[in-house]
Short mmCIF file of C-alpha atoms in Angstrom, two decimals:
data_model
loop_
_atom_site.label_atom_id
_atom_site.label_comp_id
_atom_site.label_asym_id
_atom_site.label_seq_id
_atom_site.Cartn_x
_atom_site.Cartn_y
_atom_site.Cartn_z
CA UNK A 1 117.97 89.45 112.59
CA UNK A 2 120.38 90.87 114.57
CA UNK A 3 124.22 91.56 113.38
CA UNK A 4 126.08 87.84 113.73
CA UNK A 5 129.73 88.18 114.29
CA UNK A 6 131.03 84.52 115.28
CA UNK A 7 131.90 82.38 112.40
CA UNK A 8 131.09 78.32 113.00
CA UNK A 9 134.12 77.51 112.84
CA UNK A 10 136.15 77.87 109.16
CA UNK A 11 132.82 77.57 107.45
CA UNK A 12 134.46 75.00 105.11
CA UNK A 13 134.90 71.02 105.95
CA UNK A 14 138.04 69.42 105.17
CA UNK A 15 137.11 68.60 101.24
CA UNK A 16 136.71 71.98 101.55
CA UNK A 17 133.10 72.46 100.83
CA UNK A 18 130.93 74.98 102.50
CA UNK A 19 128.86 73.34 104.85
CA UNK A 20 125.19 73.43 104.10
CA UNK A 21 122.81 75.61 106.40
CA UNK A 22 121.13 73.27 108.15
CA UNK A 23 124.63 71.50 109.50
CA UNK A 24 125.78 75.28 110.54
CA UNK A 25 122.90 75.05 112.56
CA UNK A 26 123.38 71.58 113.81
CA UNK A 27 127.21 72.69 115.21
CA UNK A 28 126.10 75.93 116.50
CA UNK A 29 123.56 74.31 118.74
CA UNK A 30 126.46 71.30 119.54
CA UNK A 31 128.20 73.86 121.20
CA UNK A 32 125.46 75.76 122.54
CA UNK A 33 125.47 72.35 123.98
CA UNK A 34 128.76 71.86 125.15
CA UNK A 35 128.84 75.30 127.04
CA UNK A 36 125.80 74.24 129.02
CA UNK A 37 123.40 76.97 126.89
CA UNK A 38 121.14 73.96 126.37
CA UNK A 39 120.82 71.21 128.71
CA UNK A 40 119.95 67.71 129.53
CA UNK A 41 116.22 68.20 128.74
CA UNK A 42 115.41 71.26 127.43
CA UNK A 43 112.87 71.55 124.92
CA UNK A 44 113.71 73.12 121.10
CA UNK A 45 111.28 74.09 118.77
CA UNK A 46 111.66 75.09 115.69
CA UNK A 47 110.00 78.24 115.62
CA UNK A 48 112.50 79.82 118.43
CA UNK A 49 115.57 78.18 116.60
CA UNK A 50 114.65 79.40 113.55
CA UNK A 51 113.97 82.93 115.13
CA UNK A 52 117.35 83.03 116.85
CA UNK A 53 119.13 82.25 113.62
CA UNK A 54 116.69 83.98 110.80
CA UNK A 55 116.34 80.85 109.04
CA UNK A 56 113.62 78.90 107.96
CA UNK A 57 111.45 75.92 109.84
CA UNK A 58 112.60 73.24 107.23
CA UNK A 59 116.16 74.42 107.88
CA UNK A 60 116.07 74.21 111.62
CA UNK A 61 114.24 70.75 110.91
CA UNK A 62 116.99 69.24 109.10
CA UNK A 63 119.27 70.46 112.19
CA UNK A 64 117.29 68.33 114.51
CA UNK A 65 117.10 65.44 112.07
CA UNK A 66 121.07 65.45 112.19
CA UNK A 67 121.49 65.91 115.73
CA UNK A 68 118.46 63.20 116.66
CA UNK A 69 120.38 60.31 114.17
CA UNK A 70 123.36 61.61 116.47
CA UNK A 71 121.87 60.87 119.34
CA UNK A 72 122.22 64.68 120.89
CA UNK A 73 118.34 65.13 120.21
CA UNK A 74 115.36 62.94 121.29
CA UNK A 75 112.17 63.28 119.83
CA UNK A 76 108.47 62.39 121.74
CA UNK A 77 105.26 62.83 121.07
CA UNK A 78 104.36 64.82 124.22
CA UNK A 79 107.40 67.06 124.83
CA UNK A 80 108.57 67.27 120.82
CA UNK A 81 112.61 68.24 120.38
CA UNK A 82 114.47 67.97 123.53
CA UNK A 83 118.08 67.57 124.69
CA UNK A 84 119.47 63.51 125.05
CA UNK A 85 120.53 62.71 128.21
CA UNK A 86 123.99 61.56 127.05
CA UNK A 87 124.34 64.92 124.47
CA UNK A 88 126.34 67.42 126.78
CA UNK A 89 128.91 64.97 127.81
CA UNK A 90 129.40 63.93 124.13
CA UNK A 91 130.83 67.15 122.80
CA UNK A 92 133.32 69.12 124.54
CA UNK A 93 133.86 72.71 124.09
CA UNK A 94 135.57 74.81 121.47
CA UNK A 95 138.55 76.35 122.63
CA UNK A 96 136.58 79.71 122.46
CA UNK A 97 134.03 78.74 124.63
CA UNK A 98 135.07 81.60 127.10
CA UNK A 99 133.47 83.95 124.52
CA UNK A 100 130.21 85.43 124.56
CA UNK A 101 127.26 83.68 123.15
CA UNK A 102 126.82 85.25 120.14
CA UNK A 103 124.85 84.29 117.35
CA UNK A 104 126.74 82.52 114.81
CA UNK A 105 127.99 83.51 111.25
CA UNK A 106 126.00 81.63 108.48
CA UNK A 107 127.40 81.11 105.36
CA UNK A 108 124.34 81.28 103.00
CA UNK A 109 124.91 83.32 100.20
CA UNK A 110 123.00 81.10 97.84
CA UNK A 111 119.23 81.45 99.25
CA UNK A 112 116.82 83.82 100.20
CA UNK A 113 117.83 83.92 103.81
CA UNK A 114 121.16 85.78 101.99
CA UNK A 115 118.57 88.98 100.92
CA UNK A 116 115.45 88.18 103.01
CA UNK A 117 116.02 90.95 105.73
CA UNK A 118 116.84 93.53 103.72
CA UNK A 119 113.75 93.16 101.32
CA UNK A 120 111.53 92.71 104.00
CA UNK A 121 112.99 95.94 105.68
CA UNK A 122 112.79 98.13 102.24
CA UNK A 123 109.35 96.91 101.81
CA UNK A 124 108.07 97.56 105.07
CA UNK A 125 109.32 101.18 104.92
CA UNK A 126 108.22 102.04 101.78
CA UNK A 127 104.51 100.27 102.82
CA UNK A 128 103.98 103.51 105.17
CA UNK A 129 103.88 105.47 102.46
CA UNK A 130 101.64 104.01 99.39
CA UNK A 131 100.82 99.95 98.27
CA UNK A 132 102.78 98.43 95.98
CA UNK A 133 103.19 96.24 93.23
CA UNK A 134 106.73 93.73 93.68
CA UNK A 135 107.66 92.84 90.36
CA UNK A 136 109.73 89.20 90.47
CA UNK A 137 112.24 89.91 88.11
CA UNK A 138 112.91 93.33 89.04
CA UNK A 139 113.69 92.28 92.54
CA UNK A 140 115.97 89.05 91.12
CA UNK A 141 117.98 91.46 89.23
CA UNK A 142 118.37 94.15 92.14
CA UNK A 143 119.78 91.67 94.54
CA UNK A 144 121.83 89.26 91.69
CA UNK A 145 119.62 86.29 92.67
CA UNK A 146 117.71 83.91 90.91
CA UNK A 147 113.99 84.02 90.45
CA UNK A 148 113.35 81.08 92.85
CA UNK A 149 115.36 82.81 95.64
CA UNK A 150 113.41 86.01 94.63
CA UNK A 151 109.92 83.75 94.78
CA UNK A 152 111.04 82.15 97.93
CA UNK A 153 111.46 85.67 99.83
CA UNK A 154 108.40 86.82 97.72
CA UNK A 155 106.43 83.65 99.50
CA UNK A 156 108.26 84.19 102.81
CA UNK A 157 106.97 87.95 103.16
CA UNK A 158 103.31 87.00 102.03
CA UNK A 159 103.34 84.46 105.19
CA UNK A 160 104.38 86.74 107.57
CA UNK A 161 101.45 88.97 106.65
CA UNK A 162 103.74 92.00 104.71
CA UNK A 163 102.60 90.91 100.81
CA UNK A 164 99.43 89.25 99.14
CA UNK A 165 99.00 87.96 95.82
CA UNK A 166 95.84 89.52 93.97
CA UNK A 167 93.76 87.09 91.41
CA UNK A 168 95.66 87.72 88.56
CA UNK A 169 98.95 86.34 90.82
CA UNK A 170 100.48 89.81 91.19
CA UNK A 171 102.79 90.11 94.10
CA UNK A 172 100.98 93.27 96.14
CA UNK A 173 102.36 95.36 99.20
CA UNK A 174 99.23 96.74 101.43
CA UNK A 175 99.71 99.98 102.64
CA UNK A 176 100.35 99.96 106.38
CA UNK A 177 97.40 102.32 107.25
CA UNK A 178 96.69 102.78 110.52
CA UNK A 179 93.21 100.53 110.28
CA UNK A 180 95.64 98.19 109.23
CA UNK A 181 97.87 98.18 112.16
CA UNK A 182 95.33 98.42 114.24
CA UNK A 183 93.42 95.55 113.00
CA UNK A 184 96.94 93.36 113.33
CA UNK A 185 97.50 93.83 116.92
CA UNK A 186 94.25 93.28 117.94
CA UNK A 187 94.95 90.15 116.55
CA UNK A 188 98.10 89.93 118.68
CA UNK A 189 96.68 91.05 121.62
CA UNK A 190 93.80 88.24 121.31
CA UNK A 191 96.02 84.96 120.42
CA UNK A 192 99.32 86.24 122.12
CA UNK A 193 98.00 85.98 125.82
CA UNK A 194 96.47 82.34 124.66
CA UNK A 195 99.55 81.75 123.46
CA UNK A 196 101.10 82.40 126.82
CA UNK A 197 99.26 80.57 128.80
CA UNK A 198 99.95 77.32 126.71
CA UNK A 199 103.79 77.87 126.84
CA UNK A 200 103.89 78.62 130.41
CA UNK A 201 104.20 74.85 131.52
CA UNK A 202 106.81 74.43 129.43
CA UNK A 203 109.02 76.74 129.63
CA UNK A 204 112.71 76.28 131.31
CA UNK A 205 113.46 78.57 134.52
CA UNK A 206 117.30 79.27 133.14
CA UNK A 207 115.24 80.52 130.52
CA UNK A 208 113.17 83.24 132.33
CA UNK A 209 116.56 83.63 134.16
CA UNK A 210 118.13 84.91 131.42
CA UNK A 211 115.39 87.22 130.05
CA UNK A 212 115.32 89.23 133.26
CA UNK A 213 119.16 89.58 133.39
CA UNK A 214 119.36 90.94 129.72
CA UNK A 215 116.22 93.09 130.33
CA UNK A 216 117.68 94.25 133.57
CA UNK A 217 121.20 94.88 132.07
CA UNK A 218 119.33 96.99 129.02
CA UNK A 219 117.16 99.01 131.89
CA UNK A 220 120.06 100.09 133.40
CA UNK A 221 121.80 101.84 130.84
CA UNK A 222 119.38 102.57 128.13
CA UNK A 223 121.35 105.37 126.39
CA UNK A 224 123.51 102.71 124.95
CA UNK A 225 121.55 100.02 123.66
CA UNK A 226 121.85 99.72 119.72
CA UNK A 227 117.99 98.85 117.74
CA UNK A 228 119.14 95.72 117.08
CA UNK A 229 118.69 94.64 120.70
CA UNK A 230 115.45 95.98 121.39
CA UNK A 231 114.87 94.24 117.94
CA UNK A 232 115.91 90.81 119.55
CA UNK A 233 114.48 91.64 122.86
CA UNK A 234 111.22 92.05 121.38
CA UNK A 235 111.93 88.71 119.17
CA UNK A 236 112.73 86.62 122.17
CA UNK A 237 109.33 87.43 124.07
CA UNK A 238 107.15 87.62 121.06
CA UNK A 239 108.69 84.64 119.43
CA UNK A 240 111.07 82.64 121.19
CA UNK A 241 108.86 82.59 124.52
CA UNK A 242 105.67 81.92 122.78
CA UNK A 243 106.99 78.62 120.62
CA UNK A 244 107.48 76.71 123.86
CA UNK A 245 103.47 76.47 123.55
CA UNK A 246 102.08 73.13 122.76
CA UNK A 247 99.35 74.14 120.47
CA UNK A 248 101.26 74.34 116.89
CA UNK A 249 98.59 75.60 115.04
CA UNK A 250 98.31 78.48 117.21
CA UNK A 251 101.88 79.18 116.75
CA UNK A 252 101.69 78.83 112.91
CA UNK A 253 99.15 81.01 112.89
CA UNK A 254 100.84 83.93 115.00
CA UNK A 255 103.51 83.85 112.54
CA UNK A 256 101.10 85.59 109.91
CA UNK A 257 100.90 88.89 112.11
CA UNK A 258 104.93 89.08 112.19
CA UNK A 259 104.88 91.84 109.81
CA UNK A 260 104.47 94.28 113.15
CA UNK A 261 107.99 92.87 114.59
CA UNK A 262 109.66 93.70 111.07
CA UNK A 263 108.32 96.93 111.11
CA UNK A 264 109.10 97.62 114.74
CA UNK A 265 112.50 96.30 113.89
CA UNK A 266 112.79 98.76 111.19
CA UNK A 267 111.16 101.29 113.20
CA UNK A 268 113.45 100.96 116.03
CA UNK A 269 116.66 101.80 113.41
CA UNK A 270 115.01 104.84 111.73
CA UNK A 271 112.88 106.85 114.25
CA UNK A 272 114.03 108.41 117.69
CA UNK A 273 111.85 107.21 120.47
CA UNK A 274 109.83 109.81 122.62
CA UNK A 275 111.21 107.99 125.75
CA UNK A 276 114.02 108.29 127.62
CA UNK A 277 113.50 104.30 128.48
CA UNK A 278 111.52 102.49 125.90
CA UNK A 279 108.16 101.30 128.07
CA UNK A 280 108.13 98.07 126.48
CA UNK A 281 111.00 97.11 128.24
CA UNK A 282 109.60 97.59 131.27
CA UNK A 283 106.26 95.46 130.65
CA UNK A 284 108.69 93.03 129.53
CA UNK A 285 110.47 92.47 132.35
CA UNK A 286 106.83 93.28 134.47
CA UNK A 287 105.58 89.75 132.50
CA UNK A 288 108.79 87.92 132.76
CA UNK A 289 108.83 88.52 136.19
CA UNK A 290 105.22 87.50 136.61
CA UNK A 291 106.11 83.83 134.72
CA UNK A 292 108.47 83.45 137.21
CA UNK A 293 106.17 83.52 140.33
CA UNK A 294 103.97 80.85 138.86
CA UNK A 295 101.42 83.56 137.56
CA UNK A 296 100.46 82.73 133.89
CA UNK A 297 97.03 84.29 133.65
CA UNK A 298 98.24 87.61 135.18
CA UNK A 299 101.51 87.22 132.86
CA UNK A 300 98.95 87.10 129.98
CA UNK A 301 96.80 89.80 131.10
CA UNK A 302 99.98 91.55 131.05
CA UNK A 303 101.30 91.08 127.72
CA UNK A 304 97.99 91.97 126.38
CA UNK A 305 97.94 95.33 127.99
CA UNK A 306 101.68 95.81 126.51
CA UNK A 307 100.34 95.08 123.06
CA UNK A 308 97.43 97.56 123.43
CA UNK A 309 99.92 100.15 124.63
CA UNK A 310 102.30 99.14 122.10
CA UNK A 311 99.56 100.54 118.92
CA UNK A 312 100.01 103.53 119.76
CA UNK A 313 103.78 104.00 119.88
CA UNK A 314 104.08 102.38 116.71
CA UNK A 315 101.36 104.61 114.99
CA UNK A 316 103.20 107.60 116.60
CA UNK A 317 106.91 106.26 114.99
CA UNK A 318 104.72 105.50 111.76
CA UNK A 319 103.69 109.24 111.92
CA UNK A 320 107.02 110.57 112.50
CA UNK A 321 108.62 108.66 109.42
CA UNK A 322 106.41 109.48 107.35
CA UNK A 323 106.30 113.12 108.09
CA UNK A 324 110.39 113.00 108.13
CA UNK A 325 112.21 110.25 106.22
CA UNK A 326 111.74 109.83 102.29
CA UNK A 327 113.86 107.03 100.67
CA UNK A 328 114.72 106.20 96.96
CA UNK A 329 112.56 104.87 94.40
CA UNK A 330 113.06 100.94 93.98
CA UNK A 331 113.50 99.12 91.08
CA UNK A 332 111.05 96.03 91.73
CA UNK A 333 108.38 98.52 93.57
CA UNK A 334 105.61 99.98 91.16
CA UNK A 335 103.10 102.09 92.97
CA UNK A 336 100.07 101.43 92.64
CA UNK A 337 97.78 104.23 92.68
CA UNK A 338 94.10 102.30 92.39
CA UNK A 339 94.25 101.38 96.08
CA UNK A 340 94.16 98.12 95.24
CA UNK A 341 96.58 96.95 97.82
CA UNK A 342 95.77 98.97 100.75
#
C-alpha cells in the first residue's frame, strides 16, 4: 500500500495497550465519519476497506462488527455494510480534522500485514527472472517473524495468484512469463467489465466525484506524481470501484488475478515509463467519466479496452527490468531450475 503518515491517534489506550488492528480500523473510519468522508448511507465493503488500509477481510470484518454493536454501522441483507443514520452526528471531529485525508498509521508489528508488502514486492521482482522455491523458515528468519506470520503471508500471496503449493506442499513462485501475463489479464479483461456493470448501481456519486478530481489533479502535472499514487490510483478503480458489486463471488474471485496490481505497483517504482503521461490515467478518467453519465455498458467496454492496452505496457516494463535491473540473491528463494514452477 501506499506510504501512511497519520498516526490514529497515540496508538496506545489509556491502560496503555496498543490497540488491536481491527479497532485502528474501527476509529479511522469514525472519523472518516465525522469529517463527512462517509455518510449517512453509504455502502462499505470489505474488500475496498481492506484495500484502502492493506489489511485483511477478517480484519476489516471485526471493524464493522464494532462499529455495527455501536450503532455507527447497519447491516441488511440487500445493501450489506452501510452508514447508520444517527452515526455522523454521534462522533465529532478530531481537532485535526482540517488535515488531509490521509491514510492512517497502523500499529501492527506483530502479523503478516507488518512484512506482507515487502515480500510480495521481492517476490514479484525476482518472478521476472526464474520460478522459485520459498522456503518457510528461511523467510521467518529474514524478516524476525514467526512461522505462522511467515505461513500467513505465504497463504496470502498464493490467493492473490503470485505462489502455488506443488503436491509435495512446497511453497512455488511461477515465473511471470509473458504467456503468463497474458493469460491473467485476459482473465481481467473478461470478469472486470462484469464486474462493472454489477457495481454500477451501487456506487455513491461523491464517490465518482472524487476519482475524477484526483485523476484530474494527477493529469495536470504528471512530472510530479510519486509510483505510489499511480499505485493507489490503479487500486481504487481496480479494487475499490469494483467491490461496490453485489455479486461476492465474483469479487472473491477477481482477487486471485491481483498479482498484476502488485507487479504494476512494483513496476511503477523500478522502471521509467515510455510516456510522458501514463495512458492509463487517461482511460481512467475516460471510464469514470462514462459512470458518471449513467453509461455502464460503455464504462465496461471501456475498462476492457484499458486492460487489453494495459498487456502490453506491462510486458514492455517486464522487458526493460529484466534487460536492466538485477537484485540480490534471497535467503528464502531457491531457484528452481526444472521449470517446475513456471
Amino acid at each position: 500500500m501506499n506510504e501512511r503518515s497519520m498516526a490514529i491517534g497515540n496508538g496506545s489506550d489509556p491502560t496503555g495497550r496498543a490497540p488491536r488492528l481491527h479497532e485502528q480500523i474501527a476509529s479511522e473510519l469514525q472519523r472518516r465519519i465525522a469529517r463527512g468522508r462517509f455518510q449517512q448511507g453509504d455502502r462499505l465493503t470489505e474488500v475496498g476497506i481492506a484495500n484502502d488500509f492493506g489489511v485483511s477481510r477478517a480484519t476489516v470484518r471485526n471493524a464493522f462488527k464494532s462499529l455495527e454493536r455501536l450503532g455507527v454501522l447497519n447491516r441488511t441483507e440487500h445493501r450489506g455494510v452501510t452508514v447508520a443514520p444517527t452515526a455522523q452526528p454521534a462522533f465529532q471531529a478530531n481537532q485535526d480534522d482540517d488535515a488531509p485525508d490521509e491514510h492512517a498509521a497502523l500499529i501492527n508489528t506483530a502479523s503478516w500485514e507488518s512484512i506482507y508488502q515487502d515480500v510480495s514486492r521481492q517476490a514479484v521482482a525476482r518472478s521476472a527472472y526464474g520460478a522459485w522455491r520459498i522456503i518457510e523458515t528461511e523467510l521467518a528468519a529474514s524478516y524476525g517473524v514467526s512461522r505462522t506470520v511467515a505461513r500467513e503471508v505465504l497463504a496470502r500471496l498464493e490467493h492473490v495468484g503470485i505462489l502455488r503449493k506443488d503436491q509435495r506442499g512446497r511453497w512455488l513462485l511461477p515465473r511471470l512469463t509473458a504467456e503468463r501475463i497474458t493469460q491473467l489479464y485476459e482473465m481481467r479483461w473478461i470478469l472486470e467489465p462484469k464486474a462493472l456493470r454489477h457495481a454500477a448501481p451501487n456506487l455513491p456519486r461523491r464517490l465518482l466525484d472524487d476519482m475524477q478530481h484526483e485523476l484530474d489533479a494527477v493529469l495536470s502535472q504528471p512530472e510530479i506524481v510519486l509510483p505510489q499514487e499511480y499505485d493507489r490510483l490503479e487500486k481504487r478503480l481496480h479494487v475499490e470501484l469494483l467491490s461496490y458489486g453485489d455479486n461476492q463471488i465474483l469479487i472473491e474471485t477477481l482477487q486471485h488475478y491481483h498479482a498484476l496490481l502488485i507487479a504494476n505497483a512494483h513496476l511503477y517504482d523500478t522502471t521509467p515509463s515510455a510516456y510522458d503521461v501514463d495512458p492509463f490515467m487517461e482511460e481512467h478518467l475516460a471510464i469514470v467519466q462514462t459512470l458518471q453519465a449513467g453509461q455502464p455498458d460503455n464504462a465496461a467496454g471501456l475498462l476492457e479496452d484499458h486492460l487489453r492496452g494495459a498487456l502490453d505496457r506491462v510486458l514492455g516494463r517486464i522487458d526493460y527490468m529484466v534487460r536492466h535491473k538485477s537484485f540480490d540473491p534471497l535467503p528464502y528463494l531457491k531457484p528452481l531450475s526444472d521449470g517446475t514452477a513456471t
